[in-house]
PDB file of C-alpha atoms and ligand atoms in Angstrom:
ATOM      1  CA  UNK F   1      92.795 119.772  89.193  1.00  0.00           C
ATOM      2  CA  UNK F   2      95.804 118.309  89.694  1.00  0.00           C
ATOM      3  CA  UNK F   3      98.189 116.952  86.555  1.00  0.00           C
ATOM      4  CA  UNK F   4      99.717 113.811  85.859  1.00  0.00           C
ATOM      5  CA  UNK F   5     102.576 113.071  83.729  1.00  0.00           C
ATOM      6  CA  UNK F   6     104.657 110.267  83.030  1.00  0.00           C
ATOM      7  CA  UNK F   7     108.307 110.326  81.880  1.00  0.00           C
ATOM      8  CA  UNK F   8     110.481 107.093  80.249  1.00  0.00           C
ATOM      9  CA  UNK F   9     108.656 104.822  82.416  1.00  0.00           C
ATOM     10  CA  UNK F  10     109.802 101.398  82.138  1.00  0.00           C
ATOM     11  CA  UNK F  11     108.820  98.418  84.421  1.00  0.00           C
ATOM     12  CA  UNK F  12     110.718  95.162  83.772  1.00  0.00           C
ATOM     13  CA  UNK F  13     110.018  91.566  85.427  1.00  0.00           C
ATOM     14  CA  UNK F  14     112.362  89.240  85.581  1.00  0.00           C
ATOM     15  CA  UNK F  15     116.592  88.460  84.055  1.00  0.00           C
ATOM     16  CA  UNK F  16     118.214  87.244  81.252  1.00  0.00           C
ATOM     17  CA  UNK F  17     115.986  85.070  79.497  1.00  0.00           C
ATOM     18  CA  UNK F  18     113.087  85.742  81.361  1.00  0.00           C
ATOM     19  CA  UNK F  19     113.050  89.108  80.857  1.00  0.00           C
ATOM     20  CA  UNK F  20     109.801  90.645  80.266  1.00  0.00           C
ATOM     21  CA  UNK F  21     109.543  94.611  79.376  1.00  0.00           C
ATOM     22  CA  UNK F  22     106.293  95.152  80.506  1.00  0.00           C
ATOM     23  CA  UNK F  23     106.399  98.703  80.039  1.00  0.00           C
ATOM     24  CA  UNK F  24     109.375 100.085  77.625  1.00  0.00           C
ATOM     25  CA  UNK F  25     109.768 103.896  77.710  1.00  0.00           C
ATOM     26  CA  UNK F  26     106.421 105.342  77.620  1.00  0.00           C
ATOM     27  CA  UNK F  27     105.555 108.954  78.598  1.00  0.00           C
ATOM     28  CA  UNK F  28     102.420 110.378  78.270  1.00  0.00           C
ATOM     29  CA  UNK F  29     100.750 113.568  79.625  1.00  0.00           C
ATOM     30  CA  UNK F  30      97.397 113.014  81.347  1.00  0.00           C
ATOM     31  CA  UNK F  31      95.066 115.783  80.585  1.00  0.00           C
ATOM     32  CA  UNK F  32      93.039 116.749  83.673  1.00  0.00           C
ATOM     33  CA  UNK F  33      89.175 116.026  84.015  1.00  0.00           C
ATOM     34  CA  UNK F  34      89.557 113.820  80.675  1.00  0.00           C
ATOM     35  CA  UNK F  35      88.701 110.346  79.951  1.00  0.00           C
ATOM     36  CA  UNK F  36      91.411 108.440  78.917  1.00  0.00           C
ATOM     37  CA  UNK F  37      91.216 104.639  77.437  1.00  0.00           C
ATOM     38  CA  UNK F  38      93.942 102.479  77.270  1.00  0.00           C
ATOM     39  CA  UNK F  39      93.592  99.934  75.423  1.00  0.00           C
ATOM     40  CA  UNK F  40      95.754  96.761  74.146  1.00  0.00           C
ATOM     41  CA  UNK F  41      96.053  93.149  73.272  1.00  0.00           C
ATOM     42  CA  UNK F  42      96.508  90.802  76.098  1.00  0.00           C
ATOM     43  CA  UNK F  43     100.037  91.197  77.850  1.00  0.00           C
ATOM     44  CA  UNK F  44     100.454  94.252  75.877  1.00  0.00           C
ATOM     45  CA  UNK F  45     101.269  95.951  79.690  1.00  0.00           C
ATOM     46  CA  UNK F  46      98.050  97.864  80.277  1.00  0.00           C
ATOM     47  CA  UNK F  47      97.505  97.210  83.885  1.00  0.00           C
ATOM     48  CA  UNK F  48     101.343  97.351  84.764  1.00  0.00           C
ATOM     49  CA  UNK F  49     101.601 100.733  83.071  1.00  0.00           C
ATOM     50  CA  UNK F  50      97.676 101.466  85.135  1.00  0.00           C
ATOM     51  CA  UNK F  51      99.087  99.944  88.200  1.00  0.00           C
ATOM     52  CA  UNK F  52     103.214 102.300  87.876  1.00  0.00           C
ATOM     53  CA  UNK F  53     100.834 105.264  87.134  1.00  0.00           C
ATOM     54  CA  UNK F  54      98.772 104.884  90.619  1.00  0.00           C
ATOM     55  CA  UNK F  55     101.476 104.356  92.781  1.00  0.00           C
ATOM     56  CA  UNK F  56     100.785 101.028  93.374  1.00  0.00           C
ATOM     57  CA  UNK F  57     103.596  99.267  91.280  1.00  0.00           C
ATOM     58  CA  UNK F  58     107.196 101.037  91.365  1.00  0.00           C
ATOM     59  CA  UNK F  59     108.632 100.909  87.969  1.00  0.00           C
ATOM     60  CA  UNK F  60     112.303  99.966  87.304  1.00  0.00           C
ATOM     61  CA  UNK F  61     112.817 103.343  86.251  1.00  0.00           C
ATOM     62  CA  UNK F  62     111.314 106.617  84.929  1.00  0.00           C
ATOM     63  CA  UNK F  63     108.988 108.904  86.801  1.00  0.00           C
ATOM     64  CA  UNK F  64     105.407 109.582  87.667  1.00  0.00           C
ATOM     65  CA  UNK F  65     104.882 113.384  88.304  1.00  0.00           C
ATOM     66  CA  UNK F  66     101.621 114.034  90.838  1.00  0.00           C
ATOM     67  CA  UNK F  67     101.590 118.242  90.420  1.00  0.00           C
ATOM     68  CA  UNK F  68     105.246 117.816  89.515  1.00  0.00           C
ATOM     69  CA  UNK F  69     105.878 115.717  92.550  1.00  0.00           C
ATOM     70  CA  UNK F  70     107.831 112.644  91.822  1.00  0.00           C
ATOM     71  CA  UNK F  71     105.057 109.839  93.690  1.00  0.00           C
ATOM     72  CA  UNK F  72     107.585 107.289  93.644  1.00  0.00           C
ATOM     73  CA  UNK F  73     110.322 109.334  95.287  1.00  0.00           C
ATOM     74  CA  UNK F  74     108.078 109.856  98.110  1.00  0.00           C
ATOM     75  CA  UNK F  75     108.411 107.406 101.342  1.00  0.00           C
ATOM     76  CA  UNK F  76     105.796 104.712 101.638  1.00  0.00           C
ATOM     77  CA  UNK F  77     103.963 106.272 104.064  1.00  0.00           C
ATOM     78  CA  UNK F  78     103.578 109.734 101.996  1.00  0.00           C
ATOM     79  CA  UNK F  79     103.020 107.609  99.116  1.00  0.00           C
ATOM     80  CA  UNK F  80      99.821 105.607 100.392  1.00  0.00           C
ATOM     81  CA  UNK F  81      98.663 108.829 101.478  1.00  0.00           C
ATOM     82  CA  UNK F  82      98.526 110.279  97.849  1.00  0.00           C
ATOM     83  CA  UNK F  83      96.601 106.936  96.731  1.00  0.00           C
ATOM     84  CA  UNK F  84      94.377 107.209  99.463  1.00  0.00           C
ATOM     85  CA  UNK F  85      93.838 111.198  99.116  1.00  0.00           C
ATOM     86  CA  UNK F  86      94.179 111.784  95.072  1.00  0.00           C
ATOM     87  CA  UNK F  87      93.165 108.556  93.289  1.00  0.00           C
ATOM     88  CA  UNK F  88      90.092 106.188  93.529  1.00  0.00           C
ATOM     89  CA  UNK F  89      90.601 102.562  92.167  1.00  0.00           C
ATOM     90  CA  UNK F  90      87.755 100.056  90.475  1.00  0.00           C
ATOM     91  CA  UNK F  91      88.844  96.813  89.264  1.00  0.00           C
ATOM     92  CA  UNK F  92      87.193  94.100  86.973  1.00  0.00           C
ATOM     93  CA  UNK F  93      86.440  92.389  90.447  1.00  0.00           C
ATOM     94  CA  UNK F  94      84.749  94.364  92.402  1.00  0.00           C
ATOM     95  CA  UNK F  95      86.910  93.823  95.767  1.00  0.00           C
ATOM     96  CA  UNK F  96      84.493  94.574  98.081  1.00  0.00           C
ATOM     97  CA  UNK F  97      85.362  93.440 101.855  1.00  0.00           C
ATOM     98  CA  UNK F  98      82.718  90.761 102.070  1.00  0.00           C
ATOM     99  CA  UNK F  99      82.242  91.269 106.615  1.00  0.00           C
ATOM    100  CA  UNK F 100      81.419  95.213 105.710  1.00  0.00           C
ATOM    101  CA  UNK F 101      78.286  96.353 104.522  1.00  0.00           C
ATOM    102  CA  UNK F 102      77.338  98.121 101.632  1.00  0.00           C
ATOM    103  CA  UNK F 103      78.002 101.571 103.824  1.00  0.00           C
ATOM    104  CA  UNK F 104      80.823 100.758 105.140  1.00  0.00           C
ATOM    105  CA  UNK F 105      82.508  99.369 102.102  1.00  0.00           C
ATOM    106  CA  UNK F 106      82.005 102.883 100.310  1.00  0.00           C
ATOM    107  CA  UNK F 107      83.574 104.530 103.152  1.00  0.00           C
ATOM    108  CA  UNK F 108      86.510 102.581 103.351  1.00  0.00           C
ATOM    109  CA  UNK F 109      89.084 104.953 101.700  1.00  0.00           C
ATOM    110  CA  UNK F 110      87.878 107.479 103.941  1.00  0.00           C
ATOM    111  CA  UNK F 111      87.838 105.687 107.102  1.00  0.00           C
ATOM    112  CA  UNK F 112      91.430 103.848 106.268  1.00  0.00           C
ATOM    113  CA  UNK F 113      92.949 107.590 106.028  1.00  0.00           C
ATOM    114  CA  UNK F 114      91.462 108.386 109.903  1.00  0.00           C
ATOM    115  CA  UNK F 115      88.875 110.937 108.391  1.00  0.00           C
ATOM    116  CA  UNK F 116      84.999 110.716 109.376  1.00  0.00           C
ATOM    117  CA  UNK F 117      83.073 110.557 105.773  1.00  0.00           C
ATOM    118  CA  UNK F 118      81.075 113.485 104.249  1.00  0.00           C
ATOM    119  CA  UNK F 119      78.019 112.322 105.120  1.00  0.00           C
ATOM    120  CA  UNK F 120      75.611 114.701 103.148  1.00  0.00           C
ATOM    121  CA  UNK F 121      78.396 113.929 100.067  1.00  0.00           C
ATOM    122  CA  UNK F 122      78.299 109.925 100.555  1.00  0.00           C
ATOM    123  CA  UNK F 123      74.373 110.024 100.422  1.00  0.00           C
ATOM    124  CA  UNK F 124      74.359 112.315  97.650  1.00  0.00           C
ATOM    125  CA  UNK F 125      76.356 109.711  95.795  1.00  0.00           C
ATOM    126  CA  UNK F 126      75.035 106.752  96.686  1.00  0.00           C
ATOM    127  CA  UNK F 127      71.362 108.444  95.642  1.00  0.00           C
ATOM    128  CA  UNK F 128      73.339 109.402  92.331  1.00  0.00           C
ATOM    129  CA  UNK F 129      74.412 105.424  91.408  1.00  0.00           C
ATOM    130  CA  UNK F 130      70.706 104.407  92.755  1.00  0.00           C
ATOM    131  CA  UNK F 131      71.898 101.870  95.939  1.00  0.00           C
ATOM    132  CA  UNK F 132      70.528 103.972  98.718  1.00  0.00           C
ATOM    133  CA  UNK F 133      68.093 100.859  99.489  1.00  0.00           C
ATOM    134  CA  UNK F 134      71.190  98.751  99.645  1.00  0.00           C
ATOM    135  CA  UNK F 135      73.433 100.242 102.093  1.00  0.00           C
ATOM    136  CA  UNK F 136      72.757  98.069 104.936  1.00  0.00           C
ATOM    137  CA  UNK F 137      73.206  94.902 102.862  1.00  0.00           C
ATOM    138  CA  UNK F 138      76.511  92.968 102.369  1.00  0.00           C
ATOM    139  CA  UNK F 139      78.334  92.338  99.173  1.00  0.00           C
ATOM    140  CA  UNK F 140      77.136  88.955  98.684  1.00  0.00           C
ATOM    141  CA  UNK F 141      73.629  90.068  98.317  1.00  0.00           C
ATOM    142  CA  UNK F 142      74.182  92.024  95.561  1.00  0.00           C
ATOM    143  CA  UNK F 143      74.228  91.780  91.800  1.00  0.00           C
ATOM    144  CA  UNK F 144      77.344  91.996  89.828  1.00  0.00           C
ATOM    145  CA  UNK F 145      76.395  95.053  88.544  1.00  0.00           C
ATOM    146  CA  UNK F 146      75.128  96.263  91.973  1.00  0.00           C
ATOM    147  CA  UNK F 147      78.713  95.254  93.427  1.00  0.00           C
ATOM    148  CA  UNK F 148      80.114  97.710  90.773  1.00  0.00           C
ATOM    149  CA  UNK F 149      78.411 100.157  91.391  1.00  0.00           C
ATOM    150  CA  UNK F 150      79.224 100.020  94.981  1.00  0.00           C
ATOM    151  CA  UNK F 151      82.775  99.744  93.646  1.00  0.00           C
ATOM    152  CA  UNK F 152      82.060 103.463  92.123  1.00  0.00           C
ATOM    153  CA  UNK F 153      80.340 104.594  94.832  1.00  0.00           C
ATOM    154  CA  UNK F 154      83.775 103.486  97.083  1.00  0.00           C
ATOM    155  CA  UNK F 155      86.513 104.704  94.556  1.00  0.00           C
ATOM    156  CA  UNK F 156      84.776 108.317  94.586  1.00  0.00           C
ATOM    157  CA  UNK F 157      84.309 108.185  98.081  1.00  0.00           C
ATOM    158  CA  UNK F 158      87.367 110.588  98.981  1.00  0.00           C
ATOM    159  CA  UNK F 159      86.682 112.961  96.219  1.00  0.00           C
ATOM    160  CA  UNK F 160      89.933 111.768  94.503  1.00  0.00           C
ATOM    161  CA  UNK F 161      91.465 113.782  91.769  1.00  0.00           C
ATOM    162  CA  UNK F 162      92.071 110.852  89.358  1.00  0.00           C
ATOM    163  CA  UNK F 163      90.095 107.696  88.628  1.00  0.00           C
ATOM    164  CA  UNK F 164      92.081 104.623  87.765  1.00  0.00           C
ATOM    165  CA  UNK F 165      89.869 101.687  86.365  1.00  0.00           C
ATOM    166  CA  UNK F 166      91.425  97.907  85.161  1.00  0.00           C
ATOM    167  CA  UNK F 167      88.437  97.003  83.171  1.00  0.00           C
ATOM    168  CA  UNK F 168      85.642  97.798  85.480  1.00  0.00           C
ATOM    169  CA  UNK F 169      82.574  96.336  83.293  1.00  0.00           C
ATOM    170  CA  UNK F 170      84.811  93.015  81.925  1.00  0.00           C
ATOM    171  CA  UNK F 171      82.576  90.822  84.279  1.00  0.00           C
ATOM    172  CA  UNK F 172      79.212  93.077  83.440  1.00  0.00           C
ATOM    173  CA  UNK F 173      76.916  92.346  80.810  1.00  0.00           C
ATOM    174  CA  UNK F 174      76.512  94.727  78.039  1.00  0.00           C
ATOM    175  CA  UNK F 175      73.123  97.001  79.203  1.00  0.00           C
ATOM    176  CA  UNK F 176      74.868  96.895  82.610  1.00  0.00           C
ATOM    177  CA  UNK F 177      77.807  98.223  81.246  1.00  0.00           C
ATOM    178  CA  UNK F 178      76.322 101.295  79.205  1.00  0.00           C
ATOM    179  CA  UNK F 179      74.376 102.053  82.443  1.00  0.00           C
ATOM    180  CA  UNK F 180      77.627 101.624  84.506  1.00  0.00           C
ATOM    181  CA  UNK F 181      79.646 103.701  82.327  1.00  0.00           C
ATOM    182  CA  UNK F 182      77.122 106.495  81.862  1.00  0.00           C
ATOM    183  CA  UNK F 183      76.757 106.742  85.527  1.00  0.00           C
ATOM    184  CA  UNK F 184      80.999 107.036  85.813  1.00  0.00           C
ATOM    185  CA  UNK F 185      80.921 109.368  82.793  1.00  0.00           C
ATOM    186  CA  UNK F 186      78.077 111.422  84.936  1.00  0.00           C
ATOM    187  CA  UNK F 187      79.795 111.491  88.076  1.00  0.00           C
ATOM    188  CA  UNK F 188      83.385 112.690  86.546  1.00  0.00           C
ATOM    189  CA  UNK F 189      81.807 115.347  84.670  1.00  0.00           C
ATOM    190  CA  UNK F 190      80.438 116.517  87.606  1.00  0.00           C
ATOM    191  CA  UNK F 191      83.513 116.047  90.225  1.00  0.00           C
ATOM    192  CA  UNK F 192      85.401 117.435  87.147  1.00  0.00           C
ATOM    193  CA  UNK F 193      87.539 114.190  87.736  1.00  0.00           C
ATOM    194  CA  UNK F 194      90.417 112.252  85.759  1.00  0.00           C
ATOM    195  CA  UNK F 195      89.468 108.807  84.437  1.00  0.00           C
ATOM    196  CA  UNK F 196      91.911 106.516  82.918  1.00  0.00           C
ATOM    197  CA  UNK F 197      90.487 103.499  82.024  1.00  0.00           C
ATOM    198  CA  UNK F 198      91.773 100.275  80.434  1.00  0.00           C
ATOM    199  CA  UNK F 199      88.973  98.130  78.299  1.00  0.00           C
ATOM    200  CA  UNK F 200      88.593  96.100  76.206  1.00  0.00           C
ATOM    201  CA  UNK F 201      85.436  96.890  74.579  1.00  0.00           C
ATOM    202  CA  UNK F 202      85.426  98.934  71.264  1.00  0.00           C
ATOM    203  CA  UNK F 203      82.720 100.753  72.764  1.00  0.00           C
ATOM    204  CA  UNK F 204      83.618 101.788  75.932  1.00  0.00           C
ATOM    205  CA  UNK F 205      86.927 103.323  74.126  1.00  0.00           C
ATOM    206  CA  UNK F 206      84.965 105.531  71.179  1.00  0.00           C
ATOM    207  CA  UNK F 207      83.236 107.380  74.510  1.00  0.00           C
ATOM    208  CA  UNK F 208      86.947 108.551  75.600  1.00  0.00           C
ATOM    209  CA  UNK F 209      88.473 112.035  74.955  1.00  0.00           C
ATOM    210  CA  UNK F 210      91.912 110.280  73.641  1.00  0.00           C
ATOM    211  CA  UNK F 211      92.944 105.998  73.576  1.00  0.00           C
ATOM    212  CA  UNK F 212      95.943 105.646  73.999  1.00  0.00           C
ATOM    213  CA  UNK F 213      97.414 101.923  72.255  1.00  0.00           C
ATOM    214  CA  UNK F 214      99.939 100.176  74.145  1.00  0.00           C
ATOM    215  CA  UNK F 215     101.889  96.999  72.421  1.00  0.00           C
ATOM    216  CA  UNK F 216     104.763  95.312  73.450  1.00  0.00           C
ATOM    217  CA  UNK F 217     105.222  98.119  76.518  1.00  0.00           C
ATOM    218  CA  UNK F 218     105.272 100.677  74.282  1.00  0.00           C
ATOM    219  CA  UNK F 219     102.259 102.950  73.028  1.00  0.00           C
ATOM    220  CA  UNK F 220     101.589 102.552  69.346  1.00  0.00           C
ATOM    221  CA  UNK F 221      99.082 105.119  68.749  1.00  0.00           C
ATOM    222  CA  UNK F 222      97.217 108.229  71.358  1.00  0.00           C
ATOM    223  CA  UNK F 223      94.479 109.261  69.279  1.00  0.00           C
ATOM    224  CA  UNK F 224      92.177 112.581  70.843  1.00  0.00           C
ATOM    225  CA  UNK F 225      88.638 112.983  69.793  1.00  0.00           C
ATOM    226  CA  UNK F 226      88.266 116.188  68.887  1.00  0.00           C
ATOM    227  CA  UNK F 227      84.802 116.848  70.151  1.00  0.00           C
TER     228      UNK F 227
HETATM  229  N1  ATP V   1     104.400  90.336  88.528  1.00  0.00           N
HETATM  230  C1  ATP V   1     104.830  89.968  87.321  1.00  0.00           C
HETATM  231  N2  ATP V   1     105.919  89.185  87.187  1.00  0.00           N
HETATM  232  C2  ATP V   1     106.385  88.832  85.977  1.00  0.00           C
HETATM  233  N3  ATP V   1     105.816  89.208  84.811  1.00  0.00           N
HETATM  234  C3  ATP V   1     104.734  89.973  84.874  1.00  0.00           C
HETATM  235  C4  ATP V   1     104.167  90.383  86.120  1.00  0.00           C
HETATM  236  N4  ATP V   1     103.075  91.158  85.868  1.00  0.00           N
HETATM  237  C5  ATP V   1     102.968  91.198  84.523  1.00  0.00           C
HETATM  238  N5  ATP V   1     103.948  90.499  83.923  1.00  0.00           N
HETATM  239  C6  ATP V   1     104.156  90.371  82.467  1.00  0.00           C
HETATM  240  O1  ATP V   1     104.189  91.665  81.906  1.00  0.00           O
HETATM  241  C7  ATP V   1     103.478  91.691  80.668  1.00  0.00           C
HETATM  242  C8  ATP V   1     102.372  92.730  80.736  1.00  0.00           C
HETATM  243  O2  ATP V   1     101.379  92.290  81.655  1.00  0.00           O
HETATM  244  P1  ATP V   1     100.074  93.137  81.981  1.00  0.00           P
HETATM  245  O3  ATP V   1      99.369  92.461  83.090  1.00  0.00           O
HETATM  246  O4  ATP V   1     100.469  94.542  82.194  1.00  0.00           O
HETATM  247  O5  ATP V   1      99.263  92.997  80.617  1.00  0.00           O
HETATM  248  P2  ATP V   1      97.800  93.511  80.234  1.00  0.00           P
HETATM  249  O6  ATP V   1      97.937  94.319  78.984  1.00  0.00           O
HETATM  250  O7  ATP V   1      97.136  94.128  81.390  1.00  0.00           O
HETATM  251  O8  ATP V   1      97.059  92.132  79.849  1.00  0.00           O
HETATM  252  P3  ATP V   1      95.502  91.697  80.051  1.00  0.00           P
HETATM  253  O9  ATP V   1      94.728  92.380  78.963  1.00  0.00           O
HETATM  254  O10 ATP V   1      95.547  90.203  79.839  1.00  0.00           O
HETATM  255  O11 ATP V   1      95.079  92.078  81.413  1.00  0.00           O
HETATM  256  C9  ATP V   1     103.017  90.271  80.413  1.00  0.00           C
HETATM  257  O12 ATP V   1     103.956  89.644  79.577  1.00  0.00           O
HETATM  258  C10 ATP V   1     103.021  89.646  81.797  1.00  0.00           C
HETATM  259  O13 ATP V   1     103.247  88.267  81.714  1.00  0.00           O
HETATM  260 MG1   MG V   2      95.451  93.632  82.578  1.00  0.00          MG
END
């Protein structure tokens, strides 16, 4: 499994007096095939520091080490194809493409990197998150917590590495979310994946391997259950 490490990141927004350090100097280790919660007051700079760790937001400066690759001192195109290849996304909204169906949704990361999907791996999947009557439906016909499942279903779709979730059950209710997050907990135990999640549910966080606290950009406390 391939390891992730972060070194004096910082991501500003901003001059002068608008100034904003999002994220100010953090570096953190990210332990393979753990869960790790990230959790914060509003504007603390969770999904900036989520967002500079996945490629998908270049800080101002510091460095995100893929396998001691430097992501962000890769070209664009190399770059996408590390986001595509290693890392699966699921958001608070679900982002599903609302003209694809259920199928093809899942697929997407696969099909967007010119690959045919694993078909026998896809159904296996799908079976595993209990939608395999949906597939042929489109987003809008599904529940919330249907959509986020499919949202699962597409994030692990190219057998990424590392999981990065923005709150995936804030819009879920709270049996949907214990179902939702057992099923994730399931699938990255078995796929011996790398989930960083931010939340802000209390109990969401106690079921992680270490939470780190971010404030003000900077973490304020990484505490590892010692299980
Ligand atoms: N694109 C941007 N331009 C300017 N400022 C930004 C931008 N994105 C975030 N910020 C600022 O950076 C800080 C951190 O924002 P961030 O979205 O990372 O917080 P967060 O911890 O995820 O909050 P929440 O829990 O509300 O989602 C905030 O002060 C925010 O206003
Ligand atoms: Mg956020």
């Amino acid at each position: 499994m391939k390891s992730l490490v972060i070194k004096n990141l910082k991501k500003y927004y901003g001059k002068g007096e608008q100034l904003t350090k999002a994220i100010d100097d953090i570096s953190l280790e990210i332990e393979p095939q753990k869960f790790m919660a990230i959790v914060g007051t509003s504007g603390s700079g969770k999904t900036t520091l989520l967002n500079c760790m996945a490629g998908l937001n270049k800080p101002t400066s510091g460095h995100v080490y893929l396998e001691c690759k430097d992501i962000y001192k890769l070209n664009d195109n190399e770059l996408s194809k590390i986001r595509r290849r290693e890392f699966g996304f699921i958001f608070q909204s679900f982002n599903l493409i609302p003209v694809l169906n259920i199928y093809d949704n899942i697929i997407l990361p696969v099909n967007l990197d010119g690959k045919k999907e694993d078909e026998e791996y896809i159904m296996e999947l799908v079976k595993s998150i209990g939608i395999e009557d949906q597939l042929k439906k489109y987003p809008n016909e599904l529940s919330g917590g249907q959509q986020q499942r499919v949202a699962i279903a597409r994030a692990l779709s190219n057998k990424p590495s590392v999981i990065f979730a923005d709150e995936p059950t804030g819009n879920l209710d709270s049996k949907t979310t214990e179902d939702v997050m057992n099923l994730l907990k399931t699938l990255i135990k078995k796929l011996n994946q790398t989930l960083v999640m931010i939340t802000h549910d209390e109990l969401i966080a106690n079921q992680a391997d270490r939470v780190v606290t971010i404030k003000d950009g900077k973490i304020i406390s990484d505490i590892s259950a010692y299980l």
